[in-house]
Coordinates of C-alpha atoms in Angstrom, one line a residue:
X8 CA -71.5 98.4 83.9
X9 CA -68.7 97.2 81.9
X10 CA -69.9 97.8 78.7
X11 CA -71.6 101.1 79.7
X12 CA -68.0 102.0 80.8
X13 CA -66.3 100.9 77.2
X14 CA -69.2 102.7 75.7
X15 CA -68.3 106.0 77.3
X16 CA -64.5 105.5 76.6
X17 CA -65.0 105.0 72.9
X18 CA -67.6 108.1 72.3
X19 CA -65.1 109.8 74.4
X20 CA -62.0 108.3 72.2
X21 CA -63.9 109.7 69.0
X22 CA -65.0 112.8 70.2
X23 CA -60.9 113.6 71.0
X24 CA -59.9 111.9 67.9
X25 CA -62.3 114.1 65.3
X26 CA -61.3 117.8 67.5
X27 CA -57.9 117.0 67.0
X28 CA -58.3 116.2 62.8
X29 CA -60.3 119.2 62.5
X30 CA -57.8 121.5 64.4
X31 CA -55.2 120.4 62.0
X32 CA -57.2 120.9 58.9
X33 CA -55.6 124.4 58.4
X34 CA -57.5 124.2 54.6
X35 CA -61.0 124.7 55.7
X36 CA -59.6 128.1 57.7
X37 CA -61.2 131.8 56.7
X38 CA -57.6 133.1 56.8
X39 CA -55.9 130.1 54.4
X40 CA -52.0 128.9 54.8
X41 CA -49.9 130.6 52.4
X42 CA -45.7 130.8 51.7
X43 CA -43.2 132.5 49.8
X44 CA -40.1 131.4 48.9
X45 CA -37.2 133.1 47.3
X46 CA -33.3 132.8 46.8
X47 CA -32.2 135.8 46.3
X48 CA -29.2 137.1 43.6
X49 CA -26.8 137.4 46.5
X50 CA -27.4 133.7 47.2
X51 CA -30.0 134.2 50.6
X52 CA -32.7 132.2 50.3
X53 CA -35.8 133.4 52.4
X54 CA -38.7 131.4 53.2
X55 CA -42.1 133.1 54.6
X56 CA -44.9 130.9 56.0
X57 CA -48.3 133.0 56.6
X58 CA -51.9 132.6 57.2
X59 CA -53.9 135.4 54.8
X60 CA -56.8 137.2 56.6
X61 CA -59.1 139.3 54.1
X62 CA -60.5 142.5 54.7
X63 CA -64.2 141.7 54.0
X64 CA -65.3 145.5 54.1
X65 CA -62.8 146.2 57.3
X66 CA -60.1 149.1 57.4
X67 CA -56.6 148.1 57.7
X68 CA -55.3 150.2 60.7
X69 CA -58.6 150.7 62.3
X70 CA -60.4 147.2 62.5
X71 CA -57.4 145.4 61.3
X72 CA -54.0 146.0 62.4
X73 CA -55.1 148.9 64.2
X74 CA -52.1 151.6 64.0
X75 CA -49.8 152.0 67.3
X76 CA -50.2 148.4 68.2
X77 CA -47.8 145.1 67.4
X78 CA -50.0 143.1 64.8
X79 CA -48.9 139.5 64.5
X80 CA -48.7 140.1 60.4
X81 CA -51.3 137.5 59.2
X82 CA -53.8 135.2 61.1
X83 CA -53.3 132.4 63.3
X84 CA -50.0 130.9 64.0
X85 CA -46.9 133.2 63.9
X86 CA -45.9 134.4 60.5
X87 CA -42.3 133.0 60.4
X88 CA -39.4 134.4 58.2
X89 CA -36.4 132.3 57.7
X90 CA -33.2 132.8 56.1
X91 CA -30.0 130.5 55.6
X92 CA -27.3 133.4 56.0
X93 CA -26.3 136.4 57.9
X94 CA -28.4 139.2 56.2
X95 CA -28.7 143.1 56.5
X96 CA -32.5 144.0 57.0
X97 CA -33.0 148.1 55.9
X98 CA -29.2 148.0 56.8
X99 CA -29.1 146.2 59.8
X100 CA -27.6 142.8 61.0
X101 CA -29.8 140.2 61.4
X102 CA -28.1 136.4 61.9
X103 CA -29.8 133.4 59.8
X104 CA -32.4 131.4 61.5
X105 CA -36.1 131.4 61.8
X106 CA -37.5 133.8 63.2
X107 CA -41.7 134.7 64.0
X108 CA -42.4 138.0 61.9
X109 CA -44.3 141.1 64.0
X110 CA -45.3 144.7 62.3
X111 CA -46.3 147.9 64.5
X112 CA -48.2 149.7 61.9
X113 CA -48.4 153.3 61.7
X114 CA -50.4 155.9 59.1
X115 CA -46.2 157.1 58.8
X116 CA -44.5 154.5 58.7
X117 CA -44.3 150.0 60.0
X118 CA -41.9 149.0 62.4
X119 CA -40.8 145.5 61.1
X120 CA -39.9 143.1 64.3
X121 CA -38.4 140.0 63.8
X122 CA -38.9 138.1 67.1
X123 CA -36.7 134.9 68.1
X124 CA -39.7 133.2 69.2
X125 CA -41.2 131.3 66.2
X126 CA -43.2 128.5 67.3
X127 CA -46.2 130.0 68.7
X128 CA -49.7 131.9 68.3
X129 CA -49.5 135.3 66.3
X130 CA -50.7 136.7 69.5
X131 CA -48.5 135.3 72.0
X132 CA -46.0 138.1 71.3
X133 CA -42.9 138.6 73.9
X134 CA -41.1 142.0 73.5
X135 CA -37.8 140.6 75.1
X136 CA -37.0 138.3 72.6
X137 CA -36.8 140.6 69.4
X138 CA -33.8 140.2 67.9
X139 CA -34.2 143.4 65.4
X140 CA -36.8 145.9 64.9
X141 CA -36.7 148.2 61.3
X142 CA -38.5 151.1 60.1
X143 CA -40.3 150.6 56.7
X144 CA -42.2 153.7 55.2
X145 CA -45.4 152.2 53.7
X146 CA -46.4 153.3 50.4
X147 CA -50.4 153.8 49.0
X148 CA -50.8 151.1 45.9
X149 CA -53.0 151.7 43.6
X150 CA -55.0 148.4 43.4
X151 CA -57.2 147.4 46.4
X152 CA -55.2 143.7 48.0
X153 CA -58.3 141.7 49.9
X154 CA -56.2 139.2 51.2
X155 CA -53.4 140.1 52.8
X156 CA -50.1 139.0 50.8
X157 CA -46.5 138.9 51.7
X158 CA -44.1 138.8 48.3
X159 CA -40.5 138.3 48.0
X160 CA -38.1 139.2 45.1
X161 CA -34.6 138.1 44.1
X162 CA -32.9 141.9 44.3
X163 CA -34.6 140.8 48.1
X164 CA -37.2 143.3 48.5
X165 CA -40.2 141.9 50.9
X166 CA -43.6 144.0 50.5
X167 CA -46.0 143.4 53.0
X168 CA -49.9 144.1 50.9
X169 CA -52.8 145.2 52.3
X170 CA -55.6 147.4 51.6
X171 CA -54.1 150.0 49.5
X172 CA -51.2 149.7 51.9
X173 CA -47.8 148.3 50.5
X174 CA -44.9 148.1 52.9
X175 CA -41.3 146.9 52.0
X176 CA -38.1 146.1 53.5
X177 CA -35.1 144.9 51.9
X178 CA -32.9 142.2 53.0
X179 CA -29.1 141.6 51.6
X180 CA -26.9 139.1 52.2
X181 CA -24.4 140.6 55.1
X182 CA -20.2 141.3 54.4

């Protein structure tokens, strides 16, 4: 009985063990770990962390992302957006810290949400803690982007690319 006992605890013991390396193998994931890092010429730097989701034959906006509704902006975990300073996003004051990174896309234009709530699951989204929502007009790119990419540039320009969807947003370092 003893040993039938010790028996059950260690299968149980590996069985817990191997879940939990597997869920923390984010490598092996369809929609791979990615970041972008940049210190911008006004001295901000900006670190993105994202998961990439392809669109493996899908429509952004219809399948993916579908227009009118908040989109967590990647796969998986949160997409977080960090900065060091006080920063003007699209002209508006945003105060550094990390912050979880939400879009609302639209065939007009992306509403750009940075949400105070970082540490969570893309979905988990919570309208009361947005701390600043922009308007970004998307623009049609010429080459198609499978995997979604997020890119950042010294003069601060963030694009969010998609499809043959490219939105941007600028971010400066505030007064």
């Amino acid at each position: 009985m003893i040993m039938k006992n010790v028996n059950l605890l260690s299968l149980l013991f590996i069985a817990v063990f191997s879940l939990g390396a597997c869920a923390q193998d984010k490598s092996s994931r369809p929609s791979p770990l990615d970041n972008t890092m940049v210190t911008t010429s006004d001295g901000v730097t900006i670190t993105i962390q994202y998961s990439k989701p392809s669109l493996k034959g899908r429509q952004f906006g219809v399948e993916l992302a579908p227009y009118g509704e908040v989109w967590r902006t990647g796969a998986n975990e949160a997409t977080t957006f960090e900065i060091d300073k006080a920063v003007q996003v699209q002209g508006q004051p945003l105060p550094a810290g990390k912050y979880s990174l939400y879009t609302i896309p639209s065939e007009q234009n992306m509403v750009v949400i940075f949400n105070k709530n970082w540490e969570q699951w893309g979905t988990d989204y919570d309208e009361s803690a947005d701390a600043l929502r922009v308007t970004s007009d998307p623009t049609v790119q010429h080459d198609q982007t499978e995997q979604f990419t997020i890119t950042a540039d010294q003069d601060g320009k963030i694009s969010l690319l998609w499809g043959d969807d490219q939105t941007s947003f600028t971010v400066k370092a505030a007064n």
